[in-house]
Amino acid sequence: MKNTIFLIPLLILSLSNCNSDKEHPKNEPYTTFKVDSIKTYPAEGIPKNRFMFSPLSEKNKIWTINTANIHELDLKTGEWIPLSKKYDKGFIRQVNESGIWKDSVLNEVFISLFHDCLLYFDLKKDTFFKYDIHPVTALINAKDKAIIGTANGLYFINKIDKTISQAPGFPLDFWVSSIDIVNNDSISLNEGKLYYKVDVSNFEKKEKKKKHSKDPFLKNLPRKSGASRYSKIPDKHANWYYCSNRLFFKDSINHFYEFNLLPNSYLRQLKLDQQFLYLLFRNKFVIINKQFAFANSKKFDLSSYQKEKIELSKINKSFNNISIDSFLMSYNAIKSDFSLVTDNTILESFEASARNYLLNLRDDKRLKDAEKAIDQNTFPKELEKYALLGLCMKYLQAYNLDKVEYYGNMLKENYPEFDFYNSKYVLNCCSKIKTSLDSLKNENLPKDEFLYKESLQIEKLIQCGWFGESYYDFTLLYKSYQNLLTKFPESLFADNVKFRLIETQSYGAEDEGYSSEQIKSYYQFIRTYPNSDLIPHARINIATMLNEYYGNIDKVIEMKEKAIEELDKINTKNLPDTNLVNLIDYTRAYILYEINERIFEIKAVTNQTEFKLDEDITFKVILKNKTNKSRLIELFAERSPFSTIVGPDKTFEFIQDSLYQDTSLKILNIAPNDSLIYRINLISDTRHWEGNKIGNYKFNKPGLYYLALISSGQKIRSKQIKFYINE
């Protein structure tokens, strides 16, 4: 039957992959030995993210997964071994569990080494074979063949003669992420995005598993700030719940318990069978006997925890608008009441709210009251360091470096190990700036020079930290610069100050993606300071902003051409700074490239995506002027007008024409929205990108290839097109 693609709404059945059943634990344990309580395997330095039990039907083996350089752990010996040494070097790169498919009926396993190949394991014969295709992203399996989806279309594997062939007529630019069997002669790709007609009568059909919705119960569990979200693992007689540092279970009569004997490490993943829990931590792997876990767990009062959490939320909100005295009274009273809370996360959340209050001394009264409380030693010890830090932060933003030094020294003396909000670095940085400023005051500089150099130090101070959240808040710097310009408009430093103001102030992008107001400011700067050394920098910034314009294609080209004109106004011959000259040349070349990219489009098209090794490989090439004006372009004059880039390397030879070579150029005029049409044949007459040599390609083996075209001087380049060569 002919293979065809069709679009119809059909009931989808799927072939299951190797992922373990998440509904119920395995009947037989994954191990052949007993663990009475807890068994720990060190794993320091082993690459790991998640884990799975060895898909190769080997007991006592786990694999780290979803990470690079995955390892196998022998649970009997405790030995870790990299799979790159045991099987294939492709395991050095990341391998995901979703790229492993196990067929338990046929005793076969496929593993996608995403950047290298597809490994096929025959568990009956205890052998494996390497298929030279990647990246494999989906797979269904039958006795003698398999259908595989990739990032480059759909393929068939013949397991008898170990060959691969492209699915006829299937697009090579379609990324297949899933394959589902619809009926005996059709499959669905990517959950119905595409349907393909092919004989799958010999493939096993199973109903597609339902996706599990998130259990809202998980939100009710105690979670420390920074801990991972909870996951639920159903079991026969209990449901298990875990996050990065906690493990709970709920029994069949809804009693809730916590197992408190977890190692002090970050818990990444939990799996289970009928007898054991298997836990992967950041630096170890652990097996826990379930009966031991049941016997050593404590009942957790979830109802009381929820009530305390609600009460805490009300208390935290009350901190927003109260004085320091009221805050301290409330804090001491509440902490006493919370001495017997159900869970420590209640206290941790309460203390975090208290810290945030002290780190945001938002008004002068709260600031002065905090200083008074420090002087009178009325802050509890666990809060005093945060009050000192809050004072440092507030006075730094107010540019009172004497106060910052005073409270910073007190913080360093009383709490030498304390480092919060990067406080050690910021306070050390501020101390250096203050030393520089004090030295500056002793130099008896002219007032305008002092103000300028002070502003430079203020800019460094802002970059120390605590000025703004996601972005630096330069308000203090703007005030300093404006003060200099107001007092000394004729200063020798005025142009530097004005330029920096224009450069750092936020003007806001307009609908076209750039700020015309900022460009106007730069032009005003050029007129005001025509002899400034910063004129080239101003013109580069103008050109860069003009280049960012977007909208109508012809207007885009016009703005980019204006950007080039702006750069051409810079006399690079008189510039002593070679780095600046290089920047100008690079910016000009980049904008010219973008102009060509927007004016012209090269596209290679073909009526077929698969070829044979011994036939012509021909493409139609369309060169289009996308604008509403006639445009000139420079192409090679003789034979192929474009050079070609073919990949992957080492799968072909390029044979130069020994009798004829020509790289002369000609200029062509392309009418508005018009196209020139060419044909190239990779086998008989084309150019190679390296040296633009004329010749032909000789392909050595079947497989997936890609082609891109470039014009002379690499001014424009086509998008990559894929093609497949069969035997």
PDB file of N, CA and C in Angstrom, residues 396-462:
ATOM      1  N   LEU A 396      23.116  53.387  52.563  1.00  0.00           N
ATOM      2  CA  LEU A 396      23.852  53.320  51.305  1.00  0.00           C
ATOM      3  C   LEU A 396      23.042  53.977  50.190  1.00  0.00           C
ATOM      4  N   GLN A 397      21.751  53.671  50.135  1.00  0.00           N
ATOM      5  CA  GLN A 397      20.891  54.254  49.104  1.00  0.00           C
ATOM      6  C   GLN A 397      20.730  55.763  49.294  1.00  0.00           C
ATOM      7  N   ALA A 398      20.918  56.236  50.552  1.00  0.00           N
ATOM      8  CA  ALA A 398      20.840  57.678  50.837  1.00  0.00           C
ATOM      9  C   ALA A 398      22.205  58.363  50.686  1.00  0.00           C
ATOM     10  N   TYR A 399      23.231  57.585  50.294  1.00  0.00           N
ATOM     11  CA  TYR A 399      24.591  58.087  50.087  1.00  0.00           C
ATOM     12  C   TYR A 399      25.166  58.680  51.368  1.00  0.00           C
ATOM     13  N   ASN A 400      24.888  58.005  52.504  1.00  0.00           N
ATOM     14  CA  ASN A 400      25.486  58.383  53.779  1.00  0.00           C
ATOM     15  C   ASN A 400      26.492  57.286  54.136  1.00  0.00           C
ATOM     16  N   LEU A 401      27.701  57.426  53.584  1.00  0.00           N
ATOM     17  CA  LEU A 401      28.682  56.352  53.722  1.00  0.00           C
ATOM     18  C   LEU A 401      29.284  56.282  55.123  1.00  0.00           C
ATOM     19  N   ASP A 402      29.225  57.361  55.882  1.00  0.00           N
ATOM     20  CA  ASP A 402      29.698  57.311  57.267  1.00  0.00           C
ATOM     21  C   ASP A 402      28.823  56.375  58.086  1.00  0.00           C
ATOM     22  N   LYS A 403      27.517  56.496  57.902  1.00  0.00           N
ATOM     23  CA  LYS A 403      26.590  55.610  58.621  1.00  0.00           C
ATOM     24  C   LYS A 403      26.751  54.159  58.151  1.00  0.00           C
ATOM     25  N   VAL A 404      26.956  53.980  56.846  1.00  0.00           N
ATOM     26  CA  VAL A 404      27.159  52.625  56.321  1.00  0.00           C
ATOM     27  C   VAL A 404      28.387  52.004  56.977  1.00  0.00           C
ATOM     28  N   GLU A 405      29.461  52.794  57.085  1.00  0.00           N
ATOM     29  CA  GLU A 405      30.695  52.295  57.695  1.00  0.00           C
ATOM     30  C   GLU A 405      30.465  51.952  59.167  1.00  0.00           C
ATOM     31  N   TYR A 406      29.732  52.799  59.872  1.00  0.00           N
ATOM     32  CA  TYR A 406      29.491  52.603  61.312  1.00  0.00           C
ATOM     33  C   TYR A 406      28.730  51.299  61.568  1.00  0.00           C
ATOM     34  N   TYR A 407      27.583  51.144  60.883  1.00  0.00           N
ATOM     35  CA  TYR A 407      26.769  49.947  61.135  1.00  0.00           C
ATOM     36  C   TYR A 407      27.380  48.707  60.471  1.00  0.00           C
ATOM     37  N   GLY A 408      28.123  48.919  59.380  1.00  0.00           N
ATOM     38  CA  GLY A 408      28.801  47.794  58.744  1.00  0.00           C
ATOM     39  C   GLY A 408      29.886  47.216  59.634  1.00  0.00           C
ATOM     40  N   ASN A 409      30.649  48.096  60.324  1.00  0.00           N
ATOM     41  CA  ASN A 409      31.683  47.628  61.251  1.00  0.00           C
ATOM     42  C   ASN A 409      31.067  46.894  62.439  1.00  0.00           C
ATOM     43  N   MET A 410      29.935  47.395  62.907  1.00  0.00           N
ATOM     44  CA  MET A 410      29.246  46.739  64.016  1.00  0.00           C
ATOM     45  C   MET A 410      28.773  45.334  63.599  1.00  0.00           C
ATOM     46  N   LEU A 411      28.271  45.241  62.369  1.00  0.00           N
ATOM     47  CA  LEU A 411      27.814  43.950  61.846  1.00  0.00           C
ATOM     48  C   LEU A 411      28.988  42.978  61.717  1.00  0.00           C
ATOM     49  N   LYS A 412      30.101  43.477  61.196  1.00  0.00           N
ATOM     50  CA  LYS A 412      31.279  42.636  60.996  1.00  0.00           C
ATOM     51  C   LYS A 412      31.862  42.171  62.328  1.00  0.00           C
ATOM     52  N   GLU A 413      31.845  43.057  63.329  1.00  0.00           N
ATOM     53  CA  GLU A 413      32.431  42.730  64.632  1.00  0.00           C
ATOM     54  C   GLU A 413      31.578  41.734  65.410  1.00  0.00           C
ATOM     55  N   ASN A 414      30.264  41.937  65.404  1.00  0.00           N
ATOM     56  CA  ASN A 414      29.370  41.099  66.219  1.00  0.00           C
ATOM     57  C   ASN A 414      28.945  39.810  65.513  1.00  0.00           C
ATOM     58  N   TYR A 415      28.930  39.851  64.170  1.00  0.00           N
ATOM     59  CA  TYR A 415      28.460  38.679  63.414  1.00  0.00           C
ATOM     60  C   TYR A 415      29.415  38.426  62.238  1.00  0.00           C
ATOM     61  N   PRO A 416      30.653  38.011  62.540  1.00  0.00           N
ATOM     62  CA  PRO A 416      31.676  37.898  61.480  1.00  0.00           C
ATOM     63  C   PRO A 416      31.336  36.887  60.385  1.00  0.00           C
ATOM     64  N   GLU A 417      30.514  35.883  60.678  1.00  0.00           N
ATOM     65  CA  GLU A 417      30.178  34.865  59.677  1.00  0.00           C
ATOM     66  C   GLU A 417      28.915  35.214  58.885  1.00  0.00           C
ATOM     67  N   PHE A 418      28.241  36.271  59.281  1.00  0.00           N
ATOM     68  CA  PHE A 418      26.963  36.616  58.652  1.00  0.00           C
ATOM     69  C   PHE A 418      27.178  37.153  57.234  1.00  0.00           C
ATOM     70  N   ASP A 419      26.450  36.612  56.298  1.00  0.00           N
ATOM     71  CA  ASP A 419      26.514  37.075  54.900  1.00  0.00           C
ATOM     72  C   ASP A 419      25.147  36.881  54.273  1.00  0.00           C
ATOM     73  N   PHE A 420      24.366  37.950  54.175  1.00  0.00           N
ATOM     74  CA  PHE A 420      22.997  37.888  53.675  1.00  0.00           C
ATOM     75  C   PHE A 420      22.820  38.974  52.627  1.00  0.00           C
ATOM     76  N   TYR A 421      22.136  38.647  51.536  1.00  0.00           N
ATOM     77  CA  TYR A 421      22.006  39.600  50.424  1.00  0.00           C
ATOM     78  C   TYR A 421      23.382  40.049  49.933  1.00  0.00           C
ATOM     79  N   ASN A 422      24.334  39.112  49.941  1.00  0.00           N
ATOM     80  CA  ASN A 422      25.694  39.400  49.468  1.00  0.00           C
ATOM     81  C   ASN A 422      26.337  40.523  50.278  1.00  0.00           C
ATOM     82  N   SER A 423      26.002  40.579  51.572  1.00  0.00           N
ATOM     83  CA  SER A 423      26.380  41.733  52.397  1.00  0.00           C
ATOM     84  C   SER A 423      27.896  41.878  52.563  1.00  0.00           C
ATOM     85  N   LYS A 424      28.615  40.775  52.675  1.00  0.00           N
ATOM     86  CA  LYS A 424      30.073  40.881  52.854  1.00  0.00           C
ATOM     87  C   LYS A 424      30.713  41.578  51.658  1.00  0.00           C
ATOM     88  N   TYR A 425      30.331  41.152  50.453  1.00  0.00           N
ATOM     89  CA  TYR A 425      30.915  41.757  49.250  1.00  0.00           C
ATOM     90  C   TYR A 425      30.525  43.229  49.138  1.00  0.00           C
ATOM     91  N   VAL A 426      29.225  43.527  49.327  1.00  0.00           N
ATOM     92  CA  VAL A 426      28.748  44.899  49.121  1.00  0.00           C
ATOM     93  C   VAL A 426      29.405  45.849  50.117  1.00  0.00           C
ATOM     94  N   LEU A 427      29.459  45.444  51.381  1.00  0.00           N
ATOM     95  CA  LEU A 427      30.040  46.340  52.387  1.00  0.00           C
ATOM     96  C   LEU A 427      31.536  46.516  52.180  1.00  0.00           C
ATOM     97  N   ASN A 428      32.222  45.477  51.749  1.00  0.00           N
ATOM     98  CA  ASN A 428      33.651  45.601  51.431  1.00  0.00           C
ATOM     99  C   ASN A 428      33.857  46.527  50.233  1.00  0.00           C
ATOM    100  N   CYS A 429      32.995  46.399  49.232  1.00  0.00           N
ATOM    101  CA  CYS A 429      33.051  47.263  48.051  1.00  0.00           C
ATOM    102  C   CYS A 429      32.800  48.718  48.445  1.00  0.00           C
ATOM    103  N   CYS A 430      31.808  48.949  49.304  1.00  0.00           N
ATOM    104  CA  CYS A 430      31.493  50.316  49.758  1.00  0.00           C
ATOM    105  C   CYS A 430      32.670  50.916  50.532  1.00  0.00           C
ATOM    106  N   SER A 431      33.327  50.074  51.318  1.00  0.00           N
ATOM    107  CA  SER A 431      34.464  50.560  52.101  1.00  0.00           C
ATOM    108  C   SER A 431      35.585  51.059  51.184  1.00  0.00           C
ATOM    109  N   LYS A 432      35.832  50.356  50.090  1.00  0.00           N
ATOM    110  CA  LYS A 432      36.865  50.777  49.138  1.00  0.00           C
ATOM    111  C   LYS A 432      36.474  52.089  48.459  1.00  0.00           C
ATOM    112  N   ILE A 433      35.188  52.203  48.098  1.00  0.00           N
ATOM    113  CA  ILE A 433      34.712  53.440  47.458  1.00  0.00           C
ATOM    114  C   ILE A 433      34.850  54.614  48.419  1.00  0.00           C
ATOM    115  N   LYS A 434      34.490  54.384  49.692  1.00  0.00           N
ATOM    116  CA  LYS A 434      34.589  55.466  50.684  1.00  0.00           C
ATOM    117  C   LYS A 434      36.045  55.913  50.856  1.00  0.00           C
ATOM    118  N   THR A 435      36.961  54.945  50.860  1.00  0.00           N
ATOM    119  CA  THR A 435      38.384  55.288  50.965  1.00  0.00           C
ATOM    120  C   THR A 435      38.821  56.154  49.782  1.00  0.00           C
ATOM    121  N   SER A 436      38.366  55.795  48.585  1.00  0.00           N
ATOM    122  CA  SER A 436      38.709  56.573  47.388  1.00  0.00           C
ATOM    123  C   SER A 436      38.118  57.974  47.462  1.00  0.00           C
ATOM    124  N   LEU A 437      36.888  58.086  47.936  1.00  0.00           N
ATOM    125  CA  LEU A 437      36.235  59.395  48.045  1.00  0.00           C
ATOM    126  C   LEU A 437      36.919  60.264  49.095  1.00  0.00           C
ATOM    127  N   ASP A 438      37.300  59.663  50.231  1.00  0.00           N
ATOM    128  CA  ASP A 438      38.008  60.422  51.272  1.00  0.00           C
ATOM    129  C   ASP A 438      39.337  60.937  50.741  1.00  0.00           C
ATOM    130  N   SER A 439      40.018  60.094  49.956  1.00  0.00           N
ATOM    131  CA  SER A 439      41.294  60.520  49.346  1.00  0.00           C
ATOM    132  C   SER A 439      41.067  61.651  48.358  1.00  0.00           C
ATOM    133  N   LEU A 440      39.946  61.555  47.627  1.00  0.00           N
ATOM    134  CA  LEU A 440      39.614  62.581  46.637  1.00  0.00           C
ATOM    135  C   LEU A 440      39.406  63.936  47.301  1.00  0.00           C
ATOM    136  N   LYS A 441      38.795  63.922  48.492  1.00  0.00           N
ATOM    137  CA  LYS A 441      38.526  65.175  49.209  1.00  0.00           C
ATOM    138  C   LYS A 441      39.810  65.865  49.653  1.00  0.00           C
ATOM    139  N   ASN A 442      40.868  65.091  49.812  1.00  0.00           N
ATOM    140  CA  ASN A 442      42.141  65.659  50.279  1.00  0.00           C
ATOM    141  C   ASN A 442      43.037  66.141  49.147  1.00  0.00           C
ATOM    142  N   GLU A 443      42.594  66.032  47.911  1.00  0.00           N
ATOM    143  CA  GLU A 443      43.437  66.411  46.776  1.00  0.00           C
ATOM    144  C   GLU A 443      43.303  67.879  46.380  1.00  0.00           C
ATOM    145  N   ASN A 444      42.365  68.599  46.986  1.00  0.00           N
ATOM    146  CA  ASN A 444      42.146  70.021  46.671  1.00  0.00           C
ATOM    147  C   ASN A 444      41.945  70.253  45.177  1.00  0.00           C
ATOM    148  N   LEU A 445      41.073  69.447  44.577  1.00  0.00           N
ATOM    149  CA  LEU A 445      40.796  69.557  43.146  1.00  0.00           C
ATOM    150  C   LEU A 445      39.864  70.723  42.868  1.00  0.00           C
ATOM    151  N   PRO A 446      39.873  71.258  41.638  1.00  0.00           N
ATOM    152  CA  PRO A 446      38.833  72.226  41.251  1.00  0.00           C
ATOM    153  C   PRO A 446      37.451  71.596  41.486  1.00  0.00           C
ATOM    154  N   LYS A 447      36.488  72.419  41.812  1.00  0.00           N
ATOM    155  CA  LYS A 447      35.187  71.882  42.216  1.00  0.00           C
ATOM    156  C   LYS A 447      34.533  71.040  41.133  1.00  0.00           C
ATOM    157  N   ASP A 448      34.662  71.483  39.871  1.00  0.00           N
ATOM    158  CA  ASP A 448      34.002  70.712  38.820  1.00  0.00           C
ATOM    159  C   ASP A 448      34.695  69.361  38.622  1.00  0.00           C
ATOM    160  N   GLU A 449      36.020  69.361  38.749  1.00  0.00           N
ATOM    161  CA  GLU A 449      36.742  68.098  38.601  1.00  0.00           C
ATOM    162  C   GLU A 449      36.406  67.146  39.757  1.00  0.00           C
ATOM    163  N   PHE A 450      36.286  67.725  40.968  1.00  0.00           N
ATOM    164  CA  PHE A 450      35.914  66.892  42.113  1.00  0.00           C
ATOM    165  C   PHE A 450      34.535  66.262  41.902  1.00  0.00           C
ATOM    166  N   LEU A 451      33.566  67.093  41.464  1.00  0.00           N
ATOM    167  CA  LEU A 451      32.209  66.576  41.252  1.00  0.00           C
ATOM    168  C   LEU A 451      32.197  65.478  40.185  1.00  0.00           C
ATOM    169  N   TYR A 452      33.003  65.657  39.141  1.00  0.00           N
ATOM    170  CA  TYR A 452      33.058  64.654  38.083  1.00  0.00           C
ATOM    171  C   TYR A 452      33.643  63.347  38.609  1.00  0.00           C
ATOM    172  N   LYS A 453      34.775  63.438  39.309  1.00  0.00           N
ATOM    173  CA  LYS A 453      35.410  62.220  39.820  1.00  0.00           C
ATOM    174  C   LYS A 453      34.579  61.578  40.930  1.00  0.00           C
ATOM    175  N   GLU A 454      33.867  62.418  41.686  1.00  0.00           N
ATOM    176  CA  GLU A 454      32.946  61.862  42.685  1.00  0.00           C
ATOM    177  C   GLU A 454      31.834  61.074  41.990  1.00  0.00           C
ATOM    178  N   SER A 455      31.331  61.590  40.883  1.00  0.00           N
ATOM    179  CA  SER A 455      30.280  60.907  40.134  1.00  0.00           C
ATOM    180  C   SER A 455      30.753  59.546  39.618  1.00  0.00           C
ATOM    181  N   LEU A 456      32.012  59.497  39.178  1.00  0.00           N
ATOM    182  CA  LEU A 456      32.565  58.212  38.718  1.00  0.00           C
ATOM    183  C   LEU A 456      32.589  57.194  39.847  1.00  0.00           C
ATOM    184  N   GLN A 457      32.917  57.671  41.060  1.00  0.00           N
ATOM    185  CA  GLN A 457      32.916  56.773  42.214  1.00  0.00           C
ATOM    186  C   GLN A 457      31.492  56.366  42.602  1.00  0.00           C
ATOM    187  N   ILE A 458      30.545  57.286  42.435  1.00  0.00           N
ATOM    188  CA  ILE A 458      29.143  56.962  42.730  1.00  0.00           C
ATOM    189  C   ILE A 458      28.641  55.871  41.787  1.00  0.00           C
ATOM    190  N   GLU A 459      29.056  55.945  40.525  1.00  0.00           N
ATOM    191  CA  GLU A 459      28.650  54.901  39.576  1.00  0.00           C
ATOM    192  C   GLU A 459      29.201  53.544  40.012  1.00  0.00           C
ATOM    193  N   LYS A 460      30.437  53.499  40.472  1.00  0.00           N
ATOM    194  CA  LYS A 460      31.009  52.250  40.992  1.00  0.00           C
ATOM    195  C   LYS A 460      30.269  51.795  42.243  1.00  0.00           C
ATOM    196  N   LEU A 461      29.885  52.770  43.071  1.00  0.00           N
ATOM    197  CA  LEU A 461      29.158  52.453  44.300  1.00  0.00           C
ATOM    198  C   LEU A 461      27.830  51.772  43.981  1.00  0.00           C
ATOM    199  N   ILE A 462      27.122  52.299  42.996  1.00  0.00           N
ATOM    200  CA  ILE A 462      25.835  51.710  42.595  1.00  0.00           C
ATOM    201  C   ILE A 462      26.026  50.268  42.132  1.00  0.00           C
TER     202      ILE A 462
END
